[in-house]
């Protein structure tokens, strides 16, 4: 084995053996020295390689915290729904009925419809889970969360919503709700998950969106007609919970 050359050349003379490399990149530090040196500040925590570790730790923490929860349904809906409104009360009833049907309830842990579903689950003595997200404006987990996990990254959190639930119930909401809904629809459409019921509550709210998918997207050949079978519409919490527990919709076979 040859000894280190001790060359003072600022450029690498040989192709490095590990990981990726860039021709002509300056040397002067090694992985070991970067690990062992005390950095002048904590700025290193904002570099992408460091972020990978954080992202990895979010997945590990999520998997670790949720592995034992048993059957669960994720409930989504607006962060802005006010207590006492019809949609809030629907959320409470969805949470309660899911627990009565024997499953845990997972939400985003925030206010509005998330809080409502957690409240219903908590008050029914069920497992009420909140997967919180760090946001620029501090919000914190709602008071009805029994098991909480905090995330920095939306995409890590979204993996948990799907991985640890057997279906979604979606209450009326805004962009965040649509993001979660469409992610699940694409996972079913592309057979990344093969059987995953997705039930939308309040058909008056959702019908215009469904009609647009049908009349515009299907019409222009952008989605197949069968893709609409991925979702089911319900008008009451009772109907929504019955549909999601029966595994209605979200079935790739049905979606053709
Ligand atoms: C009042 C306000 C904006 C609070 C934000 N606080 C939040 N806390 C936790 N999850 C959230 C929050 N905002 C959006 N989300 C995510 O996006 C969905 C709701 O977004 P939206 O209100 O429909 O678009 C929720 O299901 C949740 O997973």
PDB file of C-alpha atoms and ligand atoms in Angstrom:
ATOM      1  CA  UNK A   1       0.000   0.000   0.000  1.00  0.00           C
ATOM      2  CA  UNK A   2       1.445   3.383  -0.909  1.00  0.00           C
ATOM      3  CA  UNK A   3       1.981   6.051   1.722  1.00  0.00           C
ATOM      4  CA  UNK A   4       0.160   9.385   1.585  1.00  0.00           C
ATOM      5  CA  UNK A   5       1.942  11.702  -0.816  1.00  0.00           C
ATOM      6  CA  UNK A   6       1.749  14.800   1.360  1.00  0.00           C
ATOM      7  CA  UNK A   7       1.308  16.828  -1.828  1.00  0.00           C
ATOM      8  CA  UNK A   8       0.413  20.455  -1.270  1.00  0.00           C
ATOM      9  CA  UNK A   9      -1.410  20.676  -4.593  1.00  0.00           C
ATOM     10  CA  UNK A  10      -4.783  22.401  -4.187  1.00  0.00           C
ATOM     11  CA  UNK A  11      -6.267  20.131  -6.832  1.00  0.00           C
ATOM     12  CA  UNK A  12      -6.996  16.459  -6.595  1.00  0.00           C
ATOM     13  CA  UNK A  13      -4.572  14.589  -8.788  1.00  0.00           C
ATOM     14  CA  UNK A  14      -6.539  11.340  -8.690  1.00  0.00           C
ATOM     15  CA  UNK A  15     -10.157  10.438  -8.905  1.00  0.00           C
ATOM     16  CA  UNK A  16     -11.484  10.068  -5.331  1.00  0.00           C
ATOM     17  CA  UNK A  17     -12.700   6.654  -4.367  1.00  0.00           C
ATOM     18  CA  UNK A  18     -15.832   7.480  -2.357  1.00  0.00           C
ATOM     19  CA  UNK A  19     -19.115   9.104  -3.226  1.00  0.00           C
ATOM     20  CA  UNK A  20     -19.473  11.770  -5.887  1.00  0.00           C
ATOM     21  CA  UNK A  21     -16.616  14.025  -6.962  1.00  0.00           C
ATOM     22  CA  UNK A  22     -15.891  17.021  -9.098  1.00  0.00           C
ATOM     23  CA  UNK A  23     -12.819  17.270 -11.259  1.00  0.00           C
ATOM     24  CA  UNK A  24     -10.495  19.989 -10.011  1.00  0.00           C
ATOM     25  CA  UNK A  25     -12.223  20.380  -6.648  1.00  0.00           C
ATOM     26  CA  UNK A  26     -10.000  21.854  -3.951  1.00  0.00           C
ATOM     27  CA  UNK A  27      -8.786  19.600  -1.176  1.00  0.00           C
ATOM     28  CA  UNK A  28      -7.537  20.549   2.250  1.00  0.00           C
ATOM     29  CA  UNK A  29      -9.955  18.761   4.484  1.00  0.00           C
ATOM     30  CA  UNK A  30     -11.111  15.202   4.841  1.00  0.00           C
ATOM     31  CA  UNK A  31     -14.365  13.707   5.986  1.00  0.00           C
ATOM     32  CA  UNK A  32     -12.647  12.765   9.228  1.00  0.00           C
ATOM     33  CA  UNK A  33     -11.258  16.220   9.859  1.00  0.00           C
ATOM     34  CA  UNK A  34     -14.579  17.871   9.077  1.00  0.00           C
ATOM     35  CA  UNK A  35     -16.229  15.500  11.527  1.00  0.00           C
ATOM     36  CA  UNK A  36     -13.697  16.002  14.321  1.00  0.00           C
ATOM     37  CA  UNK A  37     -13.016  19.729  13.961  1.00  0.00           C
ATOM     38  CA  UNK A  38     -15.161  22.050  16.014  1.00  0.00           C
ATOM     39  CA  UNK A  39     -16.980  24.207  13.473  1.00  0.00           C
ATOM     40  CA  UNK A  40     -16.771  27.978  13.998  1.00  0.00           C
ATOM     41  CA  UNK A  41     -20.558  28.160  14.138  1.00  0.00           C
ATOM     42  CA  UNK A  42     -23.577  25.913  13.767  1.00  0.00           C
ATOM     43  CA  UNK A  43     -24.004  26.968  10.127  1.00  0.00           C
ATOM     44  CA  UNK A  44     -23.103  23.454   9.041  1.00  0.00           C
ATOM     45  CA  UNK A  45     -26.536  22.315  10.207  1.00  0.00           C
ATOM     46  CA  UNK A  46     -28.020  24.244   7.297  1.00  0.00           C
ATOM     47  CA  UNK A  47     -26.112  22.408   4.595  1.00  0.00           C
ATOM     48  CA  UNK A  48     -27.860  19.844   2.440  1.00  0.00           C
ATOM     49  CA  UNK A  49     -25.821  16.806   3.555  1.00  0.00           C
ATOM     50  CA  UNK A  50     -26.673  17.648   7.150  1.00  0.00           C
ATOM     51  CA  UNK A  51     -30.331  18.029   6.189  1.00  0.00           C
ATOM     52  CA  UNK A  52     -30.273  14.477   4.882  1.00  0.00           C
ATOM     53  CA  UNK A  53     -29.531  13.312   8.402  1.00  0.00           C
ATOM     54  CA  UNK A  54     -32.368  15.381   9.786  1.00  0.00           C
ATOM     55  CA  UNK A  55     -34.737  14.059   7.147  1.00  0.00           C
ATOM     56  CA  UNK A  56     -33.601  10.532   7.893  1.00  0.00           C
ATOM     57  CA  UNK A  57     -34.150  11.104  11.606  1.00  0.00           C
ATOM     58  CA  UNK A  58     -37.705  12.279  10.915  1.00  0.00           C
ATOM     59  CA  UNK A  59     -38.473   9.019   9.141  1.00  0.00           C
ATOM     60  CA  UNK A  60     -36.849   6.979  11.924  1.00  0.00           C
ATOM     61  CA  UNK A  61     -38.734   8.898  14.612  1.00  0.00           C
ATOM     62  CA  UNK A  62     -42.020   8.602  12.714  1.00  0.00           C
ATOM     63  CA  UNK A  63     -41.638   4.887  12.053  1.00  0.00           C
ATOM     64  CA  UNK A  64     -40.609   4.326  15.651  1.00  0.00           C
ATOM     65  CA  UNK A  65     -43.513   6.258  17.168  1.00  0.00           C
ATOM     66  CA  UNK A  66     -46.215   4.869  14.898  1.00  0.00           C
ATOM     67  CA  UNK A  67     -45.206   1.253  14.324  1.00  0.00           C
ATOM     68  CA  UNK A  68     -47.468  -0.058  17.086  1.00  0.00           C
ATOM     69  CA  UNK A  69     -50.614   2.017  16.631  1.00  0.00           C
ATOM     70  CA  UNK A  70     -52.682  -0.687  14.945  1.00  0.00           C
ATOM     71  CA  UNK A  71     -55.348   0.056  12.341  1.00  0.00           C
ATOM     72  CA  UNK A  72     -55.879   3.765  11.722  1.00  0.00           C
ATOM     73  CA  UNK A  73     -57.593   6.228   9.419  1.00  0.00           C
ATOM     74  CA  UNK A  74     -56.137   9.651   8.577  1.00  0.00           C
ATOM     75  CA  UNK A  75     -58.556  12.567   8.677  1.00  0.00           C
ATOM     76  CA  UNK A  76     -57.821  15.793   6.786  1.00  0.00           C
ATOM     77  CA  UNK A  77     -59.578  19.108   6.549  1.00  0.00           C
ATOM     78  CA  UNK A  78     -59.171  22.845   6.887  1.00  0.00           C
ATOM     79  CA  UNK A  79     -56.936  24.323   9.572  1.00  0.00           C
ATOM     80  CA  UNK A  80     -59.369  27.275   9.677  1.00  0.00           C
ATOM     81  CA  UNK A  81     -62.631  25.516  10.564  1.00  0.00           C
ATOM     82  CA  UNK A  82     -64.040  27.192  13.669  1.00  0.00           C
ATOM     83  CA  UNK A  83     -65.433  25.286  16.666  1.00  0.00           C
ATOM     84  CA  UNK A  84     -69.219  25.244  16.622  1.00  0.00           C
ATOM     85  CA  UNK A  85     -69.510  25.279  12.822  1.00  0.00           C
ATOM     86  CA  UNK A  86     -71.121  22.465  10.857  1.00  0.00           C
ATOM     87  CA  UNK A  87     -67.804  21.246   9.477  1.00  0.00           C
ATOM     88  CA  UNK A  88     -66.181  21.272  12.916  1.00  0.00           C
ATOM     89  CA  UNK A  89     -69.001  19.206  14.364  1.00  0.00           C
ATOM     90  CA  UNK A  90     -68.699  16.828  11.399  1.00  0.00           C
ATOM     91  CA  UNK A  91     -65.010  16.423  12.234  1.00  0.00           C
ATOM     92  CA  UNK A  92     -65.776  15.617  15.858  1.00  0.00           C
ATOM     93  CA  UNK A  93     -68.327  13.021  14.785  1.00  0.00           C
ATOM     94  CA  UNK A  94     -65.968  11.477  12.230  1.00  0.00           C
ATOM     95  CA  UNK A  95     -63.300  11.114  14.945  1.00  0.00           C
ATOM     96  CA  UNK A  96     -65.727   9.572  17.397  1.00  0.00           C
ATOM     97  CA  UNK A  97     -67.256   7.160  14.887  1.00  0.00           C
ATOM     98  CA  UNK A  98     -63.849   5.992  13.689  1.00  0.00           C
ATOM     99  CA  UNK A  99     -62.862   5.115  17.258  1.00  0.00           C
ATOM    100  CA  UNK A 100     -66.186   3.333  17.763  1.00  0.00           C
ATOM    101  CA  UNK A 101     -65.409   1.378  14.583  1.00  0.00           C
ATOM    102  CA  UNK A 102     -62.147   0.257  16.194  1.00  0.00           C
ATOM    103  CA  UNK A 103     -59.450   2.363  14.575  1.00  0.00           C
ATOM    104  CA  UNK A 104     -57.057   5.095  15.661  1.00  0.00           C
ATOM    105  CA  UNK A 105     -57.425   8.601  14.211  1.00  0.00           C
ATOM    106  CA  UNK A 106     -54.446  10.379  12.630  1.00  0.00           C
ATOM    107  CA  UNK A 107     -54.551  14.091  11.806  1.00  0.00           C
ATOM    108  CA  UNK A 108     -52.106  16.900  11.121  1.00  0.00           C
ATOM    109  CA  UNK A 109     -52.362  17.829  14.800  1.00  0.00           C
ATOM    110  CA  UNK A 110     -53.294  21.435  14.030  1.00  0.00           C
ATOM    111  CA  UNK A 111     -56.412  23.542  14.591  1.00  0.00           C
ATOM    112  CA  UNK A 112     -59.743  23.448  12.756  1.00  0.00           C
ATOM    113  CA  UNK A 113     -60.945  20.151  11.354  1.00  0.00           C
ATOM    114  CA  UNK A 114     -57.791  18.389  12.584  1.00  0.00           C
ATOM    115  CA  UNK A 115     -58.579  19.481  16.126  1.00  0.00           C
ATOM    116  CA  UNK A 116     -62.204  18.435  15.643  1.00  0.00           C
ATOM    117  CA  UNK A 117     -61.313  14.882  14.593  1.00  0.00           C
ATOM    118  CA  UNK A 118     -58.773  14.579  17.424  1.00  0.00           C
ATOM    119  CA  UNK A 119     -61.397  15.821  19.882  1.00  0.00           C
ATOM    120  CA  UNK A 120     -63.937  13.239  18.750  1.00  0.00           C
ATOM    121  CA  UNK A 121     -61.358  10.457  18.963  1.00  0.00           C
ATOM    122  CA  UNK A 122     -60.028  11.581  22.338  1.00  0.00           C
ATOM    123  CA  UNK A 123     -63.463  11.965  23.896  1.00  0.00           C
ATOM    124  CA  UNK A 124     -64.400   8.479  22.669  1.00  0.00           C
ATOM    125  CA  UNK A 125     -61.310   7.135  24.507  1.00  0.00           C
ATOM    126  CA  UNK A 126     -59.573   6.221  21.290  1.00  0.00           C
ATOM    127  CA  UNK A 127     -56.031   6.702  20.095  1.00  0.00           C
ATOM    128  CA  UNK A 128     -55.880  10.314  18.904  1.00  0.00           C
ATOM    129  CA  UNK A 129     -52.722  10.970  16.910  1.00  0.00           C
ATOM    130  CA  UNK A 130     -51.342  14.292  15.666  1.00  0.00           C
ATOM    131  CA  UNK A 131     -48.526  14.558  13.137  1.00  0.00           C
ATOM    132  CA  UNK A 132     -47.542  18.194  13.655  1.00  0.00           C
ATOM    133  CA  UNK A 133     -45.629  20.335  11.200  1.00  0.00           C
ATOM    134  CA  UNK A 134     -43.195  23.170  11.897  1.00  0.00           C
ATOM    135  CA  UNK A 135     -44.627  26.316  10.334  1.00  0.00           C
ATOM    136  CA  UNK A 136     -43.333  29.901  10.180  1.00  0.00           C
ATOM    137  CA  UNK A 137     -46.137  30.961  12.494  1.00  0.00           C
ATOM    138  CA  UNK A 138     -46.040  28.983  15.742  1.00  0.00           C
ATOM    139  CA  UNK A 139     -49.204  26.953  16.277  1.00  0.00           C
ATOM    140  CA  UNK A 140     -48.479  23.904  18.351  1.00  0.00           C
ATOM    141  CA  UNK A 141     -50.369  20.675  18.605  1.00  0.00           C
ATOM    142  CA  UNK A 142     -54.066  20.863  19.449  1.00  0.00           C
ATOM    143  CA  UNK A 143     -55.045  19.868  22.983  1.00  0.00           C
ATOM    144  CA  UNK A 144     -56.875  16.692  21.914  1.00  0.00           C
ATOM    145  CA  UNK A 145     -53.806  14.884  20.622  1.00  0.00           C
ATOM    146  CA  UNK A 146     -52.893  11.865  22.739  1.00  0.00           C
ATOM    147  CA  UNK A 147     -49.864  10.756  20.704  1.00  0.00           C
ATOM    148  CA  UNK A 148     -47.988  13.514  18.916  1.00  0.00           C
ATOM    149  CA  UNK A 149     -45.055  13.488  16.539  1.00  0.00           C
ATOM    150  CA  UNK A 150     -43.555  16.730  15.209  1.00  0.00           C
ATOM    151  CA  UNK A 151     -42.112  17.044  11.726  1.00  0.00           C
ATOM    152  CA  UNK A 152     -39.995  19.671   9.961  1.00  0.00           C
ATOM    153  CA  UNK A 153     -40.680  18.353   6.479  1.00  0.00           C
ATOM    154  CA  UNK A 154     -44.078  18.031   4.843  1.00  0.00           C
ATOM    155  CA  UNK A 155     -42.990  15.111   2.673  1.00  0.00           C
ATOM    156  CA  UNK A 156     -41.789  12.998   5.634  1.00  0.00           C
ATOM    157  CA  UNK A 157     -45.034  13.719   7.459  1.00  0.00           C
ATOM    158  CA  UNK A 158     -47.128  12.854   4.394  1.00  0.00           C
ATOM    159  CA  UNK A 159     -45.456   9.460   4.178  1.00  0.00           C
ATOM    160  CA  UNK A 160     -46.684   8.732   7.719  1.00  0.00           C
ATOM    161  CA  UNK A 161     -50.278   9.694   6.888  1.00  0.00           C
ATOM    162  CA  UNK A 162     -50.348   7.021   4.195  1.00  0.00           C
ATOM    163  CA  UNK A 163     -48.047   4.387   5.699  1.00  0.00           C
ATOM    164  CA  UNK A 164     -49.824   4.126   9.041  1.00  0.00           C
ATOM    165  CA  UNK A 165     -53.427   4.496   7.861  1.00  0.00           C
ATOM    166  CA  UNK A 166     -55.666   2.163   5.920  1.00  0.00           C
ATOM    167  CA  UNK A 167     -57.718   4.974   4.401  1.00  0.00           C
ATOM    168  CA  UNK A 168     -58.447   8.710   4.330  1.00  0.00           C
ATOM    169  CA  UNK A 169     -61.491  10.711   5.324  1.00  0.00           C
ATOM    170  CA  UNK A 170     -61.317  14.217   3.869  1.00  0.00           C
ATOM    171  CA  UNK A 171     -63.383  17.063   5.259  1.00  0.00           C
ATOM    172  CA  UNK A 172     -63.747  20.376   3.397  1.00  0.00           C
ATOM    173  CA  UNK A 173     -60.478  22.286   3.288  1.00  0.00           C
ATOM    174  CA  UNK A 174     -58.080  24.442   1.310  1.00  0.00           C
ATOM    175  CA  UNK A 175     -54.739  23.918  -0.395  1.00  0.00           C
ATOM    176  CA  UNK A 176     -53.221  21.739   2.330  1.00  0.00           C
ATOM    177  CA  UNK A 177     -56.219  19.436   2.243  1.00  0.00           C
ATOM    178  CA  UNK A 178     -56.123  19.225  -1.560  1.00  0.00           C
ATOM    179  CA  UNK A 179     -52.403  18.445  -1.439  1.00  0.00           C
ATOM    180  CA  UNK A 180     -53.007  15.497   0.883  1.00  0.00           C
ATOM    181  CA  UNK A 181     -56.037  14.327  -1.108  1.00  0.00           C
ATOM    182  CA  UNK A 182     -54.317  14.420  -4.492  1.00  0.00           C
ATOM    183  CA  UNK A 183     -51.185  12.760  -3.196  1.00  0.00           C
ATOM    184  CA  UNK A 184     -53.287   9.827  -2.010  1.00  0.00           C
ATOM    185  CA  UNK A 185     -55.232   9.735  -5.290  1.00  0.00           C
ATOM    186  CA  UNK A 186     -51.997   9.557  -7.301  1.00  0.00           C
ATOM    187  CA  UNK A 187     -50.642   6.772  -5.075  1.00  0.00           C
ATOM    188  CA  UNK A 188     -53.764   4.730  -5.811  1.00  0.00           C
ATOM    189  CA  UNK A 189     -53.849   5.691  -9.502  1.00  0.00           C
ATOM    190  CA  UNK A 190     -50.250   4.556  -9.960  1.00  0.00           C
ATOM    191  CA  UNK A 191     -50.740   1.418  -7.813  1.00  0.00           C
ATOM    192  CA  UNK A 192     -48.211   2.539  -5.233  1.00  0.00           C
ATOM    193  CA  UNK A 193     -50.923   1.606  -2.787  1.00  0.00           C
ATOM    194  CA  UNK A 194     -53.373  -0.950  -4.073  1.00  0.00           C
ATOM    195  CA  UNK A 195     -56.324  -0.636  -1.758  1.00  0.00           C
ATOM    196  CA  UNK A 196     -56.841   2.660  -0.021  1.00  0.00           C
ATOM    197  CA  UNK A 197     -60.332   4.051   0.491  1.00  0.00           C
ATOM    198  CA  UNK A 198     -60.595   7.841   0.190  1.00  0.00           C
ATOM    199  CA  UNK A 199     -63.890   9.335   1.279  1.00  0.00           C
ATOM    200  CA  UNK A 200     -64.791  13.001   0.838  1.00  0.00           C
ATOM    201  CA  UNK A 201     -67.321  14.340   3.335  1.00  0.00           C
ATOM    202  CA  UNK A 202     -69.934  16.905   2.263  1.00  0.00           C
ATOM    203  CA  UNK A 203     -70.788  16.271  -1.355  1.00  0.00           C
ATOM    204  CA  UNK A 204     -72.054  19.843  -1.871  1.00  0.00           C
ATOM    205  CA  UNK A 205     -68.517  21.078  -1.155  1.00  0.00           C
ATOM    206  CA  UNK A 206     -66.682  18.470  -3.239  1.00  0.00           C
ATOM    207  CA  UNK A 207     -69.052  17.994  -6.191  1.00  0.00           C
ATOM    208  CA  UNK A 208     -67.792  20.977  -8.242  1.00  0.00           C
ATOM    209  CA  UNK A 209     -64.228  19.609  -8.015  1.00  0.00           C
ATOM    210  CA  UNK A 210     -65.352  16.122  -8.972  1.00  0.00           C
ATOM    211  CA  UNK A 211     -67.419  17.577 -11.815  1.00  0.00           C
ATOM    212  CA  UNK A 212     -64.371  19.511 -13.081  1.00  0.00           C
ATOM    213  CA  UNK A 213     -62.235  16.358 -13.014  1.00  0.00           C
ATOM    214  CA  UNK A 214     -64.951  14.567 -14.958  1.00  0.00           C
ATOM    215  CA  UNK A 215     -65.984  17.266 -17.421  1.00  0.00           C
ATOM    216  CA  UNK A 216     -62.547  18.702 -18.097  1.00  0.00           C
ATOM    217  CA  UNK A 217     -59.831  16.211 -17.185  1.00  0.00           C
ATOM    218  CA  UNK A 218     -61.606  13.033 -18.229  1.00  0.00           C
ATOM    219  CA  UNK A 219     -63.133  14.782 -21.217  1.00  0.00           C
ATOM    220  CA  UNK A 220     -59.676  15.849 -22.456  1.00  0.00           C
ATOM    221  CA  UNK A 221     -58.242  12.399 -21.814  1.00  0.00           C
ATOM    222  CA  UNK A 222     -55.967  13.553 -19.005  1.00  0.00           C
ATOM    223  CA  UNK A 223     -57.267  11.007 -16.513  1.00  0.00           C
ATOM    224  CA  UNK A 224     -59.222   7.822 -17.157  1.00  0.00           C
ATOM    225  CA  UNK A 225     -62.919   7.677 -16.313  1.00  0.00           C
ATOM    226  CA  UNK A 226     -62.159   4.862 -13.847  1.00  0.00           C
ATOM    227  CA  UNK A 227     -59.848   7.142 -11.863  1.00  0.00           C
ATOM    228  CA  UNK A 228     -62.910   8.789 -10.401  1.00  0.00           C
ATOM    229  CA  UNK A 229     -63.646   5.522  -8.604  1.00  0.00           C
ATOM    230  CA  UNK A 230     -60.613   6.248  -6.433  1.00  0.00           C
ATOM    231  CA  UNK A 231     -62.785   8.580  -4.348  1.00  0.00           C
ATOM    232  CA  UNK A 232     -66.202   8.228  -2.779  1.00  0.00           C
ATOM    233  CA  UNK A 233     -68.527  11.017  -1.692  1.00  0.00           C
ATOM    234  CA  UNK A 234     -70.423  11.032   1.591  1.00  0.00           C
ATOM    235  CA  UNK A 235     -72.862  13.485   3.095  1.00  0.00           C
ATOM    236  CA  UNK A 236     -72.672  12.557   6.749  1.00  0.00           C
ATOM    237  CA  UNK A 237     -69.948  11.381   9.131  1.00  0.00           C
ATOM    238  CA  UNK A 238     -71.901   8.159   9.586  1.00  0.00           C
ATOM    239  CA  UNK A 239     -71.860   7.471   5.851  1.00  0.00           C
ATOM    240  CA  UNK A 240     -68.194   8.488   5.532  1.00  0.00           C
ATOM    241  CA  UNK A 241     -67.053   6.168   8.308  1.00  0.00           C
ATOM    242  CA  UNK A 242     -69.167   3.301   6.945  1.00  0.00           C
ATOM    243  CA  UNK A 243     -67.613   3.776   3.470  1.00  0.00           C
ATOM    244  CA  UNK A 244     -64.030   4.047   4.660  1.00  0.00           C
ATOM    245  CA  UNK A 245     -64.382   1.063   7.000  1.00  0.00           C
ATOM    246  CA  UNK A 246     -65.929  -1.004   4.204  1.00  0.00           C
ATOM    247  CA  UNK A 247     -62.911  -0.170   2.029  1.00  0.00           C
ATOM    248  CA  UNK A 248     -65.094   1.558  -0.534  1.00  0.00           C
ATOM    249  CA  UNK A 249     -63.264   3.564  -3.222  1.00  0.00           C
ATOM    250  CA  UNK A 250     -59.504   3.821  -3.477  1.00  0.00           C
ATOM    251  CA  UNK A 251     -59.496   0.449  -5.136  1.00  0.00           C
ATOM    252  CA  UNK A 252     -57.212   0.256  -8.129  1.00  0.00           C
ATOM    253  CA  UNK A 253     -59.120  -2.708  -9.505  1.00  0.00           C
ATOM    254  CA  UNK A 254     -62.320  -0.682  -9.431  1.00  0.00           C
ATOM    255  CA  UNK A 255     -60.453   2.299 -10.836  1.00  0.00           C
ATOM    256  CA  UNK A 256     -59.471   0.238 -13.867  1.00  0.00           C
TER     257      UNK A 256
HETATM  258  C1  LIG B   1     -54.659  28.705  10.608  1.00  0.00           C
HETATM  259  C2  LIG B   1     -53.531  27.961   9.974  1.00  0.00           C
HETATM  260  C3  LIG B   1     -53.206  28.265   8.551  1.00  0.00           C
HETATM  261  C4  LIG B   1     -52.895  27.021  10.702  1.00  0.00           C
HETATM  262  C5  LIG B   1     -51.853  26.143  10.142  1.00  0.00           C
HETATM  263  N1  LIG B   1     -51.599  25.033  10.988  1.00  0.00           N
HETATM  264  C6  LIG B   1     -51.476  23.776  10.550  1.00  0.00           C
HETATM  265  N2  LIG B   1     -51.113  22.825  11.433  1.00  0.00           N
HETATM  266  C7  LIG B   1     -51.006  21.559  11.042  1.00  0.00           C
HETATM  267  N3  LIG B   1     -51.275  21.121   9.786  1.00  0.00           N
HETATM  268  C8  LIG B   1     -51.624  22.039   8.872  1.00  0.00           C
HETATM  269  C9  LIG B   1     -51.721  23.404   9.195  1.00  0.00           C
HETATM  270  N4  LIG B   1     -52.084  24.065   8.068  1.00  0.00           N
HETATM  271  C10 LIG B   1     -52.212  23.136   7.092  1.00  0.00           C
HETATM  272  N5  LIG B   1     -51.946  21.918   7.555  1.00  0.00           N
HETATM  273  C11 LIG B   1     -52.040  20.665   6.780  1.00  0.00           C
HETATM  274  O1  LIG B   1     -52.836  20.902   5.637  1.00  0.00           O
HETATM  275  C12 LIG B   1     -54.197  20.510   5.860  1.00  0.00           C
HETATM  276  C13 LIG B   1     -55.066  21.712   6.044  1.00  0.00           C
HETATM  277  O2  LIG B   1     -54.671  22.725   5.167  1.00  0.00           O
HETATM  278  P1  LIG B   1     -55.774  23.729   4.579  1.00  0.00           P
HETATM  279  O3  LIG B   1     -56.295  24.506   5.758  1.00  0.00           O
HETATM  280  O4  LIG B   1     -56.816  22.867   3.937  1.00  0.00           O
HETATM  281  O5  LIG B   1     -55.022  24.563   3.599  1.00  0.00           O
HETATM  282  C14 LIG B   1     -54.236  19.684   7.138  1.00  0.00           C
HETATM  283  O6  LIG B   1     -54.848  18.410   6.921  1.00  0.00           O
HETATM  284  C15 LIG B   1     -52.783  19.612   7.590  1.00  0.00           C
HETATM  285  O7  LIG B   1     -52.187  18.350   7.397  1.00  0.00           O
END
